[in-house]
Short mmCIF file of C-alpha atoms in Angstrom, two decimals:
data_model
loop_
_atom_site.label_atom_id
_atom_site.label_comp_id
_atom_site.label_asym_id
_atom_site.label_seq_id
_atom_site.Cartn_x
_atom_site.Cartn_y
_atom_site.Cartn_z
CA MET Y 187 93.87 -29.07 412.68
CA GLY Y 188 95.66 -31.91 410.90
CA GLU Y 189 94.02 -30.99 407.59
CA GLN Y 190 95.05 -27.32 407.99
CA ALA Y 191 98.63 -28.38 408.72
CA ALA Y 192 98.68 -30.59 405.60
CA VAL Y 193 97.37 -27.73 403.45
CA ARG Y 194 100.00 -25.36 404.84
CA SER Y 195 102.71 -27.97 404.18
CA ARG Y 196 101.63 -28.47 400.56
CA HIS Y 197 101.47 -24.69 400.04
CA SER Y 198 104.98 -24.21 401.41
CA ARG Y 199 106.37 -27.01 399.21
CA THR Y 200 104.72 -25.47 396.11
CA SER Y 201 106.13 -22.03 396.90
CA ALA Y 202 109.61 -23.42 397.43
CA SER Y 203 109.54 -25.44 394.23
CA SER Y 204 108.29 -22.44 392.23
CA PHE Y 205 111.05 -20.31 393.72
CA LEU Y 206 113.82 -22.83 392.99
CA SER Y 207 112.65 -23.80 389.49
CA PRO Y 208 113.79 -21.63 386.54
CA PRO Y 209 111.28 -19.19 385.06
CA ARG Y 210 109.18 -20.47 382.24
CA LEU Y 211 110.17 -19.30 378.78
CA PRO Y 212 107.50 -17.79 376.54
CA PRO Y 213 106.20 -19.88 373.65
CA PRO Y 214 108.44 -20.08 370.56
CA ALA Y 215 106.22 -17.75 368.57
CA THR Y 216 106.44 -15.09 371.29
CA ARG Y 217 110.22 -15.43 371.52
CA GLN Y 218 110.61 -15.15 367.76
CA HIS Y 219 108.36 -12.12 367.63
CA SER Y 220 110.22 -10.27 370.35
CA ARG Y 221 113.72 -10.87 368.93
CA PRO Y 222 113.95 -7.75 366.69
CA MET Y 223 113.24 -5.55 369.73
CA ALA Y 224 116.64 -6.41 371.30
CA VAL Y 225 118.85 -3.52 372.27
CA ALA Y 226 121.61 -2.41 369.94
CA ARG Y 227 124.90 -4.17 370.35
CA ALA Y 228 128.11 -3.90 368.43
CA PRO Y 229 129.58 -6.66 366.30
CA PRO Y 230 132.15 -8.86 368.04
CA GLY Y 231 135.37 -7.00 368.68
CA GLY Y 232 133.95 -3.59 367.77
CA PRO Y 233 133.00 -0.57 369.85
CA ALA Y 234 129.54 -0.25 371.28
CA VAL Y 235 126.90 1.20 369.01
CA PRO Y 236 125.85 4.66 370.27
CA ALA Y 237 122.45 4.91 371.93
CA TRP Y 238 121.18 7.33 369.29
CA ALA Y 239 121.64 4.67 366.60
CA ASN Y 240 118.21 3.28 367.51
CA GLN Y 241 116.40 6.62 367.90
CA SER Y 242 115.61 7.25 364.24
CA GLY Y 243 112.74 5.74 362.32
CA ALA Y 244 112.29 2.00 362.42
CA ARG Y 245 113.30 1.61 358.79
CA ASP Y 246 115.93 4.37 358.63
CA PHE Y 247 119.66 3.74 358.70
CA VAL Y 248 122.02 5.75 360.88
CA LEU Y 249 125.55 6.52 359.67
CA LEU Y 250 128.06 6.00 362.48
CA GLY Y 251 131.04 7.56 360.73
CA PHE Y 252 133.81 8.42 363.23
CA ALA Y 253 131.52 7.58 366.18
CA HIS Y 254 134.60 6.15 367.95
CA VAL Y 255 136.11 9.67 368.27
CA PRO Y 256 133.18 11.90 369.34
CA ALA Y 257 135.45 14.59 370.78
CA LEU Y 258 137.12 15.09 367.37
CA ARG Y 259 133.88 15.53 365.42
CA PRO Y 260 133.98 19.39 365.20
CA LEU Y 261 137.66 19.35 364.18
CA LEU Y 262 137.05 16.61 361.58
CA ALA Y 263 134.05 18.48 360.23
CA ALA Y 264 136.16 21.62 359.70
CA LEU Y 265 138.96 19.61 358.07
CA PHE Y 266 136.62 17.70 355.75
CA LEU Y 267 134.77 20.88 354.81
CA ALA Y 268 138.08 22.43 353.74
CA LEU Y 269 138.96 19.34 351.67
CA PHE Y 270 135.49 19.35 350.12
CA LEU Y 271 135.68 23.03 349.13
CA LEU Y 272 139.17 22.55 347.67
CA ALA Y 273 137.97 19.55 345.67
CA LEU Y 274 134.98 21.49 344.36
CA LEU Y 275 137.04 24.53 343.42
CA GLY Y 276 139.89 22.59 341.82
CA ASN Y 277 137.78 20.17 339.81
CA ALA Y 278 135.36 22.89 338.70
CA LEU Y 279 138.34 24.90 337.44
CA ILE Y 280 139.79 21.89 335.58
CA ALA Y 281 136.35 21.18 334.06
CA LEU Y 282 135.91 24.80 332.90
CA LEU Y 283 139.44 25.52 331.62
CA PRO Y 284 139.26 23.49 328.34
CA GLY Y 285 136.14 25.42 327.38
CA LEU Y 286 137.66 28.81 328.22
CA ASP Y 287 141.12 28.41 326.71
CA PRO Y 288 141.58 27.26 323.07
CA ALA Y 289 145.06 25.91 323.89
CA LEU Y 290 143.48 23.12 325.96
CA ARG Y 291 141.39 21.54 323.21
CA ALA Y 292 143.60 18.44 322.87
CA PRO Y 293 142.08 15.00 323.62
CA MET Y 294 144.19 14.71 326.77
CA TYR Y 295 142.43 17.72 328.29
CA PHE Y 296 139.06 16.47 327.10
CA PHE Y 297 139.52 13.29 329.17
CA LEU Y 298 140.94 15.32 332.05
CA ARG Y 299 137.75 17.37 331.98
CA GLN Y 300 135.63 14.21 332.19
CA LEU Y 301 137.71 12.97 335.13
CA ALA Y 302 137.16 16.28 336.94
CA LEU Y 303 133.40 15.98 336.39
CA VAL Y 304 133.40 12.46 337.85
CA GLU Y 305 135.33 13.71 340.88
CA LEU Y 306 132.79 16.51 341.30
CA CYS Y 307 129.93 14.01 341.31
CA PHE Y 308 131.83 11.82 343.75
CA SER Y 309 132.49 14.69 346.17
CA LEU Y 310 128.92 16.02 345.99
CA ASP Y 311 127.55 12.55 346.67
CA VAL Y 312 129.69 11.74 349.73
CA ALA Y 313 130.92 14.93 351.42
CA PRO Y 314 127.59 16.65 352.35
CA ARG Y 315 126.30 13.50 354.05
CA LEU Y 316 129.65 13.11 355.84
CA LEU Y 317 129.43 16.67 357.20
CA LEU Y 318 125.84 16.10 358.35
CA THR Y 319 126.90 12.89 360.11
CA LEU Y 320 129.64 14.73 362.00
CA LEU Y 321 127.58 17.79 362.92
CA ARG Y 322 124.27 16.01 363.64
CA PRO Y 323 125.02 12.49 364.90
CA GLY Y 324 122.05 10.18 364.90
CA LEU Y 325 120.39 11.72 361.86
CA GLY Y 326 118.48 8.98 360.04
CA VAL Y 327 118.98 8.07 356.40
CA SER Y 328 116.04 6.55 354.56
CA PRO Y 329 116.64 3.30 352.63
CA ALA Y 330 115.90 5.14 349.37
CA ALA Y 331 118.49 7.84 350.11
CA CYS Y 332 121.03 5.21 351.18
CA ALA Y 333 120.40 3.19 348.01
CA LEU Y 334 120.76 6.32 345.85
CA GLN Y 335 124.07 7.19 347.48
CA LEU Y 336 125.38 3.65 346.96
CA LEU Y 337 124.22 3.74 343.34
CA LEU Y 338 126.10 6.99 342.67
CA VAL Y 339 129.24 5.79 344.48
CA LEU Y 340 129.42 2.55 342.50
CA SER Y 341 128.67 4.36 339.25
CA CYS Y 342 131.36 7.00 339.85
CA VAL Y 343 133.97 4.40 340.83
CA THR Y 344 133.25 2.37 337.68
CA SER Y 345 133.30 5.42 335.43
CA GLU Y 346 136.60 6.59 336.91
CA CYS Y 347 138.20 3.18 336.30
CA PHE Y 348 137.28 3.32 332.62
CA LEU Y 349 138.22 6.99 332.26
CA LEU Y 350 141.70 6.35 333.67
CA THR Y 351 142.05 3.54 331.13
CA ALA Y 352 140.99 5.86 328.30
CA MET Y 353 143.52 8.45 329.45
CA ALA Y 354 146.28 5.83 329.48
CA TRP Y 355 145.29 4.81 325.93
CA ASP Y 356 145.47 8.45 324.84
CA ARG Y 357 148.99 8.81 326.24
CA PHE Y 358 150.04 5.51 324.64
CA VAL Y 359 148.91 6.64 321.18
CA ALA Y 360 150.47 10.10 321.64
CA ILE Y 361 153.91 8.69 322.50
CA CYS Y 362 154.03 5.38 320.65
CA ARG Y 363 152.01 6.40 317.52
CA PRO Y 364 152.65 10.15 317.23
CA LEU Y 365 152.26 10.33 313.44
CA ARG Y 366 148.81 8.74 313.55
CA TYR Y 367 147.64 10.39 316.76
CA GLY Y 368 145.24 12.82 315.08
CA ALA Y 369 143.60 10.09 313.03
CA ILE Y 370 143.30 7.54 315.85
CA VAL Y 371 142.29 9.86 318.71
CA SER Y 372 139.67 11.84 316.82
CA ALA Y 373 137.13 14.14 318.47
CA ARG Y 374 134.27 11.78 317.60
CA ARG Y 375 136.08 8.77 319.10
CA CYS Y 376 136.87 10.73 322.25
CA ARG Y 377 133.20 11.64 322.70
CA LEU Y 378 132.15 8.02 322.18
CA LEU Y 379 134.72 6.80 324.69
CA ALA Y 380 133.67 9.38 327.28
CA THR Y 381 129.99 8.50 326.83
CA ALA Y 382 130.76 4.80 327.21
CA CYS Y 383 132.77 5.48 330.38
CA TRP Y 384 129.93 7.48 331.92
CA LEU Y 385 127.22 4.98 331.03
CA ALA Y 386 129.15 1.78 331.79
CA GLY Y 387 128.87 2.28 335.54
CA VAL Y 388 125.09 2.70 335.61
CA PRO Y 389 123.92 -0.90 334.93
CA VAL Y 390 126.57 -2.39 337.23
CA ALA Y 391 125.67 -0.02 340.06
CA LEU Y 392 121.94 -0.54 339.49
CA VAL Y 393 122.16 -4.34 339.62
CA PHE Y 394 124.20 -4.52 342.82
CA THR Y 395 122.21 -1.78 344.58
CA ILE Y 396 118.86 -3.45 343.90
CA TRP Y 397 120.28 -6.86 344.81
CA LEU Y 398 121.79 -5.66 348.10
CA PHE Y 399 118.63 -3.84 349.22
CA SER Y 400 116.51 -6.89 348.46
CA PHE Y 401 118.14 -8.66 351.45
CA PRO Y 402 116.50 -8.42 354.89
CA PHE Y 403 118.23 -6.13 357.39
CA CYS Y 404 118.08 -7.22 361.05
CA GLY Y 405 118.72 -5.63 364.40
CA PRO Y 406 120.05 -2.09 364.85
CA ARG Y 407 120.49 -0.15 361.62
CA GLY Y 408 123.71 1.62 362.51
CA ILE Y 409 126.07 1.71 359.50
CA ARG Y 410 129.65 1.86 360.76
CA HIS Y 411 130.78 4.12 357.95
CA PHE Y 412 130.34 7.71 356.81
CA PHE Y 413 128.48 6.76 353.62
CA CYS Y 414 126.41 3.85 352.37
CA ASP Y 415 128.83 1.29 350.96
CA ILE Y 416 128.60 -2.43 350.23
CA ALA Y 417 130.81 -3.68 353.07
CA PRO Y 418 129.09 -1.96 356.04
CA LEU Y 419 125.64 -2.72 354.63
CA LEU Y 420 126.52 -6.40 354.27
CA SER Y 421 127.26 -6.58 358.00
CA LEU Y 422 123.60 -5.68 358.70
CA VAL Y 423 122.13 -8.37 356.44
CA CYS Y 424 120.70 -11.45 358.16
CA ALA Y 425 120.78 -13.77 355.15
CA ASP Y 426 123.27 -15.81 353.17
CA THR Y 427 125.21 -13.35 351.00
CA ARG Y 428 127.91 -15.67 349.63
CA VAL Y 429 126.51 -15.61 346.08
CA PHE Y 430 126.25 -11.82 346.20
CA GLU Y 431 129.82 -11.48 347.47
CA ALA Y 432 131.09 -13.80 344.75
CA HIS Y 433 129.43 -11.66 342.08
CA VAL Y 434 130.84 -8.50 343.68
CA LEU Y 435 134.32 -10.02 343.52
CA VAL Y 436 133.89 -10.99 339.85
CA ALA Y 437 132.59 -7.52 338.97
CA THR Y 438 135.43 -5.88 340.87
CA VAL Y 439 138.00 -7.94 339.00
CA LEU Y 440 136.41 -7.10 335.65
CA ILE Y 441 135.95 -3.40 336.40
CA MET Y 442 139.14 -2.67 338.31
CA PHE Y 443 141.75 -5.35 337.72
CA ILE Y 444 141.40 -5.64 333.92
CA PRO Y 445 141.56 -1.84 333.35
CA PHE Y 446 144.52 -1.70 335.73
CA CYS Y 447 146.28 -4.37 333.65
CA LEU Y 448 145.55 -2.39 330.48
CA ILE Y 449 146.95 0.77 332.09
CA THR Y 450 150.05 -1.10 333.25
CA THR Y 451 150.56 -2.55 329.75
CA SER Y 452 150.17 0.90 328.18
CA TYR Y 453 152.75 2.43 330.47
CA ALA Y 454 155.15 -0.45 330.00
CA ARG Y 455 155.07 0.14 326.26
CA ILE Y 456 155.33 3.90 326.82
CA LEU Y 457 158.43 3.38 328.96
CA ALA Y 458 159.97 1.13 326.30
CA ALA Y 459 159.29 3.79 323.64
CA VAL Y 460 160.70 6.57 325.83
CA LEU Y 461 163.92 4.65 326.48
CA ARG Y 462 164.44 4.36 322.72
CA MET Y 463 164.22 8.15 322.21
CA PRO Y 464 167.60 9.65 321.27
CA SER Y 465 166.98 13.02 322.92
CA ALA Y 466 167.11 13.45 326.69
CA ALA Y 467 164.77 16.44 326.44
CA GLY Y 468 162.25 14.33 324.51
CA ARG Y 469 162.40 11.58 327.11
CA LEU Y 470 161.85 14.07 329.94
CA LYS Y 471 158.89 15.70 328.19
CA ALA Y 472 157.25 12.33 327.45
CA LEU Y 473 157.67 11.14 331.02
CA SER Y 474 156.40 14.40 332.50
CA THR Y 475 153.15 14.18 330.52
CA CYS Y 476 152.52 10.69 331.90
CA ALA Y 477 153.71 11.20 335.47
CA SER Y 478 150.59 13.08 336.61
CA HIS Y 479 148.25 10.42 335.28
CA LEU Y 480 150.35 7.63 336.77
CA ILE Y 481 150.25 9.26 340.23
CA VAL Y 482 146.44 9.52 340.05
CA VAL Y 483 146.16 5.88 338.97
CA ILE Y 484 148.28 4.70 341.90
CA LEU Y 485 146.28 6.78 344.39
CA PHE Y 486 142.92 5.61 343.08
CA TYR Y 487 143.61 1.91 342.57
CA GLY Y 488 145.70 1.57 345.71
CA THR Y 489 142.78 2.65 347.92
CA THR Y 490 139.66 1.39 346.12
CA GLY Y 491 141.19 -2.06 345.57
CA VAL Y 492 141.70 -2.57 349.31
CA ILE Y 493 138.02 -1.84 350.03
CA HIS Y 494 136.18 -3.43 347.12
CA LEU Y 495 138.20 -6.56 346.42
CA ARG Y 496 137.23 -8.00 349.82
CA PRO Y 497 133.90 -6.50 350.99
CA LYS Y 498 133.81 -8.59 354.19
CA ALA Y 499 137.53 -8.58 354.93
CA SER Y 500 138.80 -8.60 358.50
CA TYR Y 501 139.79 -4.92 358.43
CA SER Y 502 138.17 -2.93 361.22
CA PRO Y 503 135.42 -0.47 360.22
CA GLU Y 504 137.55 2.39 361.52
CA SER Y 505 140.47 1.48 359.23
CA LYS Y 506 138.07 1.15 356.29
CA GLN Y 507 136.80 4.66 356.98
CA VAL Y 508 140.32 6.06 356.85
CA VAL Y 509 141.07 4.23 353.59
CA SER Y 510 137.75 5.34 352.08
CA LEU Y 511 138.56 8.96 352.90
CA SER Y 512 141.56 8.78 350.59
CA TYR Y 513 139.51 8.11 347.45
CA THR Y 514 136.34 10.00 348.39
CA LEU Y 515 137.88 13.29 349.58
CA VAL Y 516 141.69 13.31 349.44
CA THR Y 517 142.11 12.04 345.86
CA PRO Y 518 139.45 14.39 344.37
CA MET Y 519 141.20 17.26 346.15
CA LEU Y 520 144.69 16.22 345.00
CA ASN Y 521 143.88 15.47 341.34
CA PRO Y 522 143.54 19.12 340.22
CA LEU Y 523 146.73 20.02 342.11
CA ILE Y 524 148.65 17.12 340.54
CA TYR Y 525 147.53 17.94 337.01
CA SER Y 526 147.87 21.71 337.30
CA LEU Y 527 151.24 21.80 339.09
CA ARG Y 528 152.89 19.26 336.78
CA ASN Y 529 151.43 20.52 333.48
CA LYS Y 530 152.90 23.64 331.90
CA GLU Y 531 149.96 24.15 329.54
CA VAL Y 532 147.44 24.06 332.39
CA LYS Y 533 149.52 26.53 334.41
CA ALA Y 534 149.83 28.79 331.37
CA ALA Y 535 146.06 28.66 330.80
CA LEU Y 536 145.46 29.53 334.46
CA GLY Y 537 147.87 32.47 334.11
CA ARG Y 538 146.11 33.73 330.99
CA LEU Y 539 142.70 33.38 332.65
CA CYS Y 540 143.84 35.28 335.75
CA GLY Y 541 145.46 37.95 333.58
CA GLN Y 542 142.28 38.43 331.56
CA ARG Y 543 140.19 38.78 334.73
CA ARG Y 544 142.62 41.32 336.18
CA GLY Y 545 142.57 43.22 332.90
CA THR Y 546 138.78 43.48 332.87
CA HIS Y 547 138.85 45.27 336.26
CA ILE Y 548 141.38 47.87 335.14
CA PRO Y 549 139.51 51.15 334.22
#
């Protein structure tokens, strides 16, 4: 009986000690292996990641654009579809007009046509994916499709920076060197400049896209944006990206800040030349030809600079989405309106084109 009591006493002490002691942790290898299977959680200070962000393929990304306002998704989809269709219609018309009307064969309209084509590429790259994100939340995006979208976005942004610089140079020569304008801004030089602007963005975009997608991505793959951009993708990387960010900053300064300085210098010299003109009508005409381009420059650089100069800035993802909308949808929609409403030759060409089409339907 004494032995049975001793056994029962030892058993009770063992049970109590196992109950009071903390549970044993799995071996380090097991803990490390099970870490990627953690549930999705939002970054500090941000809204919770939706549950459907983890329901796509293991390697697919999920765009979380405007996930913080789910009730407004149908309304936003209708609004963005209208902006997208207006941008397509306006830029397609600006791109076709110089080929349909002989009065728009000047170099200024040649560069305007190239700008409209860049805006078309930009809209076609971003807007369809945005509409799919709003109408079908949780739809996965493969890494290849995400990389391709980022490649096209970076290429279009770079090409637009250089095209706006070429347009400012064209206006500078037209106003400050009017007697030599035909010799300096020749058709061959315009074609070379346009080709250089289109091709300059490809190597830059290719290098940064391949570099970014060579990093390991950890945890949930929800991209808190409506398209694949550098800043939201960097927040998913679980590696040291300081060297990458430094190179992005250098490239941004070279691609955006230097052209902006050239544009500013061109318009400063244009303004000085305009103020020396004796005729008030001449001053008004010179300023009106530059005003449209200057408005587009301010819209484009004012929004893209905020996003790309500081990829990991402390702005909230929601505010970055709103700013990104301005240069991905709003600016491509406004550019044709700005150039057509403020340019008499473009309005006259539109009138002639509409008159010809009405005349062909008259029996």
